[in-house]
């Protein structure tokens, strides 16, 4: 009877404890289930973000590589053109110096030097046709054609073209100077454009490298979070 009297109390106490344990376990299961679901969703989100970041980094790297390739090609072309124009300017300076001395003294220009100057002018008109033809007048074109065709006769004492020595000399001398100045002007403009193109590339490079660095660092951070 004494034991029987104690049984209800024990049952009630045990029931309360077991009920609480079950409730706590169910709450824990629910919490863990929610955590797992959230973790799974978070992991999926991080993986998606990581893939997007990888694509963005690759895209920025490709853009930088493309821009670098274009810049290298442009620089190589500029260096080649600059070298060619500098050589032309040097040759024209020499021709201007030679013809200028003879023109000032009204002395017959040696035949070999006339031929050299004629070959120089003809070569420059062929090589830089687009640059020169827009700056040379029709009369200058005729004078150049006549000089190139017969440089030895152009400055004869009794010229084939019925002109005095001084006007002929002065015209060719002026054309040579004009050609040299045209090359120098175009070279200066090209050098400025090259500097601007290089500066623009440096700005683009800095921006892309910053984007690549930021994207890579953010990707690494998300990689660590996805593992945790």
Short mmCIF file of C-alpha atoms in Angstrom, two decimals:
data_model
loop_
_atom_site.label_atom_id
_atom_site.label_comp_id
_atom_site.label_asym_id
_atom_site.label_seq_id
_atom_site.Cartn_x
_atom_site.Cartn_y
_atom_site.Cartn_z
CA UNK A 1 0.00 0.00 0.00
CA UNK A 2 2.84 2.38 0.84
CA UNK A 3 4.50 1.67 -2.50
CA UNK A 4 1.19 1.97 -4.31
CA UNK A 5 0.62 5.34 -2.74
CA UNK A 6 4.02 6.52 -4.02
CA UNK A 7 3.48 5.27 -7.56
CA UNK A 8 1.17 8.09 -8.73
CA UNK A 9 3.66 10.67 -7.53
CA UNK A 10 6.53 8.90 -9.29
CA UNK A 11 4.50 8.48 -12.45
CA UNK A 12 3.49 12.10 -12.49
CA UNK A 13 7.05 13.27 -11.84
CA UNK A 14 8.51 10.88 -14.42
CA UNK A 15 5.82 11.81 -16.92
CA UNK A 16 6.57 15.50 -16.51
CA UNK A 17 10.30 14.86 -16.92
CA UNK A 18 9.85 12.61 -19.94
CA UNK A 19 7.34 14.96 -21.50
CA UNK A 20 9.77 17.85 -21.03
CA UNK A 21 12.65 15.81 -22.44
CA UNK A 22 10.56 14.85 -25.45
CA UNK A 23 9.47 18.46 -25.94
CA UNK A 24 13.06 19.65 -25.61
CA UNK A 25 14.24 17.00 -28.07
CA UNK A 26 11.50 17.87 -30.55
CA UNK A 27 12.40 21.55 -30.23
CA UNK A 28 16.06 20.67 -30.73
CA UNK A 29 15.19 18.56 -33.79
CA UNK A 30 13.11 21.40 -35.18
CA UNK A 31 15.94 23.86 -34.53
CA UNK A 32 18.52 21.56 -36.11
CA UNK A 33 16.23 20.90 -39.08
CA UNK A 34 15.82 24.65 -39.57
CA UNK A 35 19.58 25.12 -39.23
CA UNK A 36 20.29 22.38 -41.78
CA UNK A 37 17.78 23.86 -44.20
CA UNK A 38 19.23 27.34 -43.75
CA UNK A 39 22.79 26.03 -44.03
CA UNK A 40 21.89 24.12 -47.19
CA UNK A 41 20.25 27.18 -48.69
CA UNK A 42 23.18 29.36 -47.62
CA UNK A 43 25.65 26.88 -49.10
CA UNK A 44 23.76 26.84 -52.39
CA UNK A 45 23.66 30.64 -52.40
CA UNK A 46 27.38 30.88 -51.66
CA UNK A 47 28.21 28.36 -54.39
CA UNK A 48 26.16 30.38 -56.87
CA UNK A 49 27.84 33.62 -55.78
CA UNK A 50 31.28 31.98 -56.00
CA UNK A 51 30.59 30.79 -59.55
CA UNK A 52 29.37 34.25 -60.51
CA UNK A 53 32.49 35.81 -58.99
CA UNK A 54 34.69 33.34 -60.86
CA UNK A 55 32.95 34.30 -64.10
CA UNK A 56 33.34 38.01 -63.32
CA UNK A 57 37.05 37.62 -62.50
CA UNK A 58 37.59 35.63 -65.69
CA UNK A 59 35.67 38.24 -67.69
CA UNK A 60 37.77 41.07 -66.26
CA UNK A 61 41.00 39.14 -66.85
CA UNK A 62 40.00 38.42 -70.45
CA UNK A 63 39.18 42.10 -70.98
CA UNK A 64 42.55 43.11 -69.54
CA UNK A 65 44.40 40.54 -71.67
CA UNK A 66 42.58 41.76 -74.79
CA UNK A 67 43.33 45.40 -74.01
CA UNK A 68 46.98 44.52 -73.35
CA UNK A 69 47.24 42.71 -76.68
CA UNK A 70 45.71 45.65 -78.54
CA UNK A 71 48.00 48.11 -76.74
CA UNK A 72 51.10 46.06 -77.55
CA UNK A 73 50.07 45.92 -81.21
CA UNK A 74 49.37 49.66 -81.32
CA UNK A 75 52.69 50.41 -79.63
CA UNK A 76 54.60 48.22 -82.08
CA UNK A 77 52.88 49.94 -85.02
CA UNK A 78 53.60 53.37 -83.56
CA UNK A 79 57.27 52.52 -82.95
CA UNK A 80 57.61 51.34 -86.54
CA UNK A 81 55.88 54.41 -87.96
CA UNK A 82 57.84 56.75 -85.67
CA UNK A 83 61.13 55.20 -86.75
CA UNK A 84 60.17 55.50 -90.41
CA UNK A 85 59.06 59.14 -90.09
CA UNK A 86 62.18 60.06 -88.12
CA UNK A 87 64.31 58.58 -90.89
CA UNK A 88 62.32 60.56 -93.47
CA UNK A 89 62.75 63.76 -91.47
CA UNK A 90 66.48 63.15 -91.18
CA UNK A 91 66.82 62.54 -94.93
CA UNK A 92 64.76 65.65 -95.76
CA UNK A 93 66.84 67.78 -93.38
CA UNK A 94 69.97 66.69 -95.20
CA UNK A 95 68.39 67.43 -98.59
CA UNK A 96 67.21 70.86 -97.40
CA UNK A 97 70.71 71.62 -96.13
CA UNK A 98 72.34 70.57 -99.41
CA UNK A 99 69.89 72.37 -101.69
CA UNK A 100 69.73 75.37 -99.37
CA UNK A 101 73.46 75.97 -99.66
CA UNK A 102 73.42 75.81 -103.44
CA UNK A 103 70.22 77.83 -103.67
CA UNK A 104 71.66 80.59 -101.52
CA UNK A 105 74.81 80.77 -103.62
CA UNK A 106 73.02 80.19 -106.94
CA UNK A 107 75.57 77.52 -107.76
CA UNK A 108 74.86 74.51 -109.95
CA UNK A 109 73.85 71.57 -107.77
CA UNK A 110 76.04 68.48 -108.41
CA UNK A 111 74.24 65.87 -110.53
CA UNK A 112 74.65 63.05 -108.02
CA UNK A 113 73.08 65.16 -105.28
CA UNK A 114 70.20 66.16 -107.56
CA UNK A 115 69.53 62.51 -108.36
CA UNK A 116 69.70 61.63 -104.67
CA UNK A 117 67.20 64.40 -103.80
CA UNK A 118 64.90 63.38 -106.68
CA UNK A 119 64.92 59.75 -105.52
CA UNK A 120 64.26 60.91 -101.96
CA UNK A 121 61.27 63.06 -102.95
CA UNK A 122 59.81 60.37 -105.19
CA UNK A 123 60.21 57.74 -102.48
CA UNK A 124 58.58 59.90 -99.82
CA UNK A 125 55.62 60.70 -102.08
CA UNK A 126 55.09 56.99 -102.69
CA UNK A 127 55.56 55.92 -99.07
CA UNK A 128 53.56 58.76 -97.50
CA UNK A 129 51.17 59.54 -100.31
CA UNK A 130 48.11 60.11 -98.11
CA UNK A 131 50.00 62.45 -95.81
CA UNK A 132 51.66 64.54 -98.51
CA UNK A 133 49.07 64.73 -101.29
CA UNK A 134 46.64 66.60 -99.05
CA UNK A 135 49.19 69.34 -98.32
CA UNK A 136 50.86 69.78 -101.73
CA UNK A 137 49.31 72.16 -104.29
CA UNK A 138 48.73 71.16 -107.95
CA UNK A 139 51.61 73.40 -109.11
CA UNK A 140 53.91 71.78 -106.55
CA UNK A 141 52.88 68.34 -107.78
CA UNK A 142 53.81 69.34 -111.33
CA UNK A 143 57.14 70.72 -110.17
CA UNK A 144 57.91 67.52 -108.27
CA UNK A 145 56.94 65.38 -111.27
CA UNK A 146 59.15 67.45 -113.57
CA UNK A 147 62.08 67.40 -111.16
CA UNK A 148 61.83 63.66 -110.54
CA UNK A 149 61.60 62.97 -114.27
CA UNK A 150 64.75 64.94 -115.15
CA UNK A 151 66.65 66.17 -112.08
CA UNK A 152 69.77 66.94 -114.10
CA UNK A 153 67.94 69.26 -116.48
CA UNK A 154 65.84 71.00 -113.88
CA UNK A 155 68.58 73.40 -112.78
CA UNK A 156 70.38 73.81 -116.09
CA UNK A 157 71.63 77.23 -117.01
CA UNK A 158 69.13 77.09 -119.85
CA UNK A 159 66.40 75.03 -118.23
CA UNK A 160 64.11 72.84 -120.26
CA UNK A 161 61.13 74.32 -118.47
CA UNK A 162 61.91 77.92 -119.51
CA UNK A 163 62.31 79.07 -115.94
CA UNK A 164 65.19 80.84 -114.27
CA UNK A 165 67.37 78.90 -111.84
CA UNK A 166 66.26 80.78 -108.72
CA UNK A 167 62.49 80.13 -108.99
CA UNK A 168 63.10 76.47 -109.77
CA UNK A 169 65.54 76.09 -106.94
CA UNK A 170 63.28 77.97 -104.58
CA UNK A 171 60.24 75.86 -105.50
CA UNK A 172 61.93 72.51 -104.90
CA UNK A 173 63.65 73.89 -101.80
CA UNK A 174 60.25 75.06 -100.49
CA UNK A 175 58.64 71.70 -101.24
CA UNK A 176 61.38 69.89 -99.33
CA UNK A 177 60.93 72.18 -96.33
CA UNK A 178 57.17 71.76 -96.50
CA UNK A 179 57.52 67.98 -96.59
CA UNK A 180 59.82 68.03 -93.57
CA UNK A 181 57.45 70.28 -91.63
CA UNK A 182 54.49 68.08 -92.55
CA UNK A 183 56.31 65.01 -91.24
CA UNK A 184 57.32 66.82 -88.06
CA UNK A 185 53.75 68.02 -87.43
CA UNK A 186 52.30 64.58 -88.00
CA UNK A 187 54.98 62.97 -85.84
CA UNK A 188 54.22 65.36 -82.98
CA UNK A 189 50.49 64.61 -83.27
CA UNK A 190 51.15 60.85 -83.38
CA UNK A 191 53.38 61.05 -80.30
CA UNK A 192 50.67 62.92 -78.38
CA UNK A 193 48.06 60.35 -79.45
CA UNK A 194 50.38 57.55 -78.36
CA UNK A 195 50.85 59.16 -74.94
CA UNK A 196 47.08 59.52 -74.56
CA UNK A 197 46.51 55.92 -75.65
CA UNK A 198 49.11 54.68 -73.14
CA UNK A 199 47.56 56.75 -70.35
CA UNK A 200 44.09 55.40 -71.18
CA UNK A 201 45.45 51.85 -71.14
CA UNK A 202 47.15 52.40 -67.77
CA UNK A 203 43.84 53.67 -66.32
CA UNK A 204 41.98 50.66 -67.73
CA UNK A 205 44.65 48.28 -66.45
CA UNK A 206 44.52 49.75 -62.94
CA UNK A 207 40.71 49.55 -62.88
CA UNK A 208 40.61 45.95 -64.13
CA UNK A 209 43.35 44.82 -61.74
CA UNK A 210 41.44 46.39 -58.85
CA UNK A 211 38.25 44.60 -59.93
CA UNK A 212 40.10 41.31 -60.31
CA UNK A 213 41.69 41.68 -56.86
CA UNK A 214 38.39 42.58 -55.20
CA UNK A 215 36.57 39.72 -56.93
CA UNK A 216 39.28 37.20 -56.02
CA UNK A 217 39.34 38.28 -52.37
CA UNK A 218 35.55 38.14 -52.09
CA UNK A 219 35.53 34.70 -53.73
CA UNK A 220 38.15 33.44 -51.25
CA UNK A 221 36.03 34.76 -48.36
CA UNK A 222 32.94 32.99 -49.63
CA UNK A 223 34.95 29.80 -50.22
CA UNK A 224 35.90 29.76 -46.53
CA UNK A 225 32.29 30.42 -45.49
CA UNK A 226 31.01 27.62 -47.70
CA UNK A 227 33.44 25.17 -46.09
CA UNK A 228 32.45 26.25 -42.57
#
